[in-house]
C-alpha cells in the first residue's frame, strides 16, 4: 500500500497570503496524484488531478506540482473561503489511498 | 447538474448488516465508475470500494474485503454498498462519488454525495 504523508498537519495563515501544502508518497507514483478540499460538514471537492491539472471550476489561484514522490499544492493569495482541510490522493496502485490531511486555519 | 443523493445510513449492531444507496442524476450514470469513501468521526478520508461503469469489475480496501459488496443498477441510476458483518471500526460517514472521466476511469472523483453516517454500536 502506498502511504501518503502530508505536511504540515496544520497551517496558520491570513487572507491574502500564499499557502503551500506538501504530500510525499512512500514510493514513486509518477503524476498520479489528486488534491481535495473539505470544509466542515461537507463532502470533499476535487481541486487538482494528475498532479497539476485543475478540475472544472477551480479558481486559478490553486495550482499543483510534483512528480514521483513529492507533490505540492499552492494557493496564491488566500481567500476566506479557502480555509479548510486539504487531502492528497494517489491512484497509481491499489488500494487508492489518501493522505492524512492538512488543516489550514485563519491566523 | 450532477446530483448524488445518499440514503440508508443509521445505527447497526456489531455483526449486523446495512445497505447504503446512492441515487445519481444529471449525468450518464452507466458511463462512469463509482466509488465509496468513508470518514471516521474526526478523521481523514479512507477509500472503501470502486466499481467500473458496467458493474463487472470491483475493487475493495483490504479491511472490508469479503464483508462489503459494491453494486450498481444502471437501469435505475443507483449505486449500492452492502455492508455485512460490520465492526465498530466501520463507524464513519460514507460518501459515494463519481469518477472524473467516462468510460476509462481516472480514479479521481469530481462529484460527491452528501454523506451518510453509519454507526456500529451495541
Short mmCIF file of C-alpha atoms in Angstrom, two decimals, chain A residues 6-99:
data_model
loop_
_atom_site.label_atom_id
_atom_site.label_comp_id
_atom_site.label_asym_id
_atom_site.label_seq_id
_atom_site.Cartn_x
_atom_site.Cartn_y
_atom_site.Cartn_z
CA UNK A 6 1.07 15.30 4.31
CA UNK A 7 2.79 18.21 5.98
CA UNK A 8 2.36 20.29 7.91
CA UNK A 9 -0.55 18.93 9.92
CA UNK A 10 -1.81 22.46 10.49
CA UNK A 11 -1.12 25.68 8.62
CA UNK A 12 -1.97 29.06 10.16
CA UNK A 13 -2.16 31.85 7.61
CA UNK A 14 -4.01 35.08 6.90
CA UNK A 15 -6.19 36.00 3.91
CA UNK A 16 -4.04 37.30 1.08
CA UNK A 17 -1.05 35.12 1.99
CA UNK A 18 0.32 32.21 -0.01
CA UNK A 19 -0.30 28.63 1.15
CA UNK A 20 1.89 25.64 0.35
CA UNK A 21 0.88 22.07 1.15
CA UNK A 22 3.16 19.07 0.84
CA UNK A 23 2.37 15.43 0.08
CA UNK A 24 5.06 12.75 -0.03
CA UNK A 25 4.42 9.23 -1.31
CA UNK A 26 6.13 6.15 0.14
CA UNK A 27 7.14 5.16 -3.39
CA UNK A 28 7.06 6.76 -6.81
CA UNK A 29 3.57 7.37 -8.18
CA UNK A 30 4.56 9.27 -11.33
CA UNK A 31 2.00 12.09 -11.61
CA UNK A 32 -0.93 10.05 -10.30
CA UNK A 33 -1.96 12.42 -7.54
CA UNK A 34 -5.03 14.49 -6.80
CA UNK A 35 -5.85 17.15 -4.24
CA UNK A 36 -9.17 17.68 -2.49
CA UNK A 37 -10.57 20.41 -0.26
CA UNK A 38 -13.02 19.59 2.51
CA UNK A 39 -14.93 22.06 4.65
CA UNK A 40 -16.64 21.06 7.91
CA UNK A 41 -19.81 19.06 7.35
CA UNK A 42 -19.27 18.94 3.60
CA UNK A 43 -18.13 16.39 1.07
CA UNK A 44 -14.65 16.71 -0.41
CA UNK A 45 -14.16 18.77 -3.56
CA UNK A 46 -11.66 17.80 -6.24
CA UNK A 47 -9.19 20.61 -6.92
CA UNK A 48 -6.29 19.08 -8.84
CA UNK A 49 -5.78 15.79 -10.69
CA UNK A 50 -2.73 14.26 -12.38
CA UNK A 51 -0.60 16.39 -10.06
CA UNK A 52 -1.11 19.66 -11.91
CA UNK A 53 -4.42 19.75 -13.82
CA UNK A 54 -7.13 21.93 -12.33
CA UNK A 55 -10.57 20.38 -12.06
CA UNK A 56 -13.53 22.09 -13.68
CA UNK A 57 -14.50 25.33 -11.97
CA UNK A 58 -11.46 25.52 -9.69
CA UNK A 59 -10.02 29.06 -9.47
CA UNK A 60 -6.63 29.76 -10.99
CA UNK A 61 -5.14 30.62 -7.58
CA UNK A 62 -4.98 26.84 -6.95
CA UNK A 63 -2.06 25.05 -8.59
CA UNK A 64 -0.35 21.70 -8.20
CA UNK A 65 3.12 20.45 -8.99
CA UNK A 66 5.38 17.49 -8.46
CA UNK A 67 6.31 14.09 -9.85
CA UNK A 68 7.48 10.81 -8.42
CA UNK A 69 7.27 11.05 -4.63
CA UNK A 70 7.00 14.74 -3.79
CA UNK A 71 4.00 16.92 -4.57
CA UNK A 72 2.87 20.43 -3.71
CA UNK A 73 -0.45 22.25 -3.71
CA UNK A 74 -0.14 26.02 -3.77
CA UNK A 75 -2.82 28.61 -3.19
CA UNK A 76 -1.74 32.13 -4.07
CA UNK A 77 -3.47 34.98 -2.25
CA UNK A 78 -5.79 33.14 0.14
CA UNK A 79 -9.50 33.93 0.14
CA UNK A 80 -11.61 33.49 3.31
CA UNK A 81 -13.39 30.50 1.74
CA UNK A 82 -10.08 28.64 1.26
CA UNK A 83 -9.68 27.82 4.94
CA UNK A 84 -10.41 24.11 5.10
CA UNK A 85 -8.73 20.71 5.26
CA UNK A 86 -6.76 19.56 2.21
CA UNK A 87 -6.14 15.93 1.28
CA UNK A 88 -3.97 14.32 -1.37
CA UNK A 89 -4.97 11.03 -3.03
CA UNK A 90 -2.99 8.63 -5.20
CA UNK A 91 -4.39 6.47 -7.96
CA UNK A 92 -1.15 4.77 -9.04
CA UNK A 93 -1.65 1.50 -7.19
CA UNK A 94 -4.47 -0.38 -5.46
CA UNK A 95 -5.71 0.37 -2.92
CA UNK A 96 -6.38 4.01 -3.60
CA UNK A 97 -5.10 5.96 -0.63
CA UNK A 98 -5.47 9.41 0.85
CA UNK A 99 -3.04 11.40 2.92
#
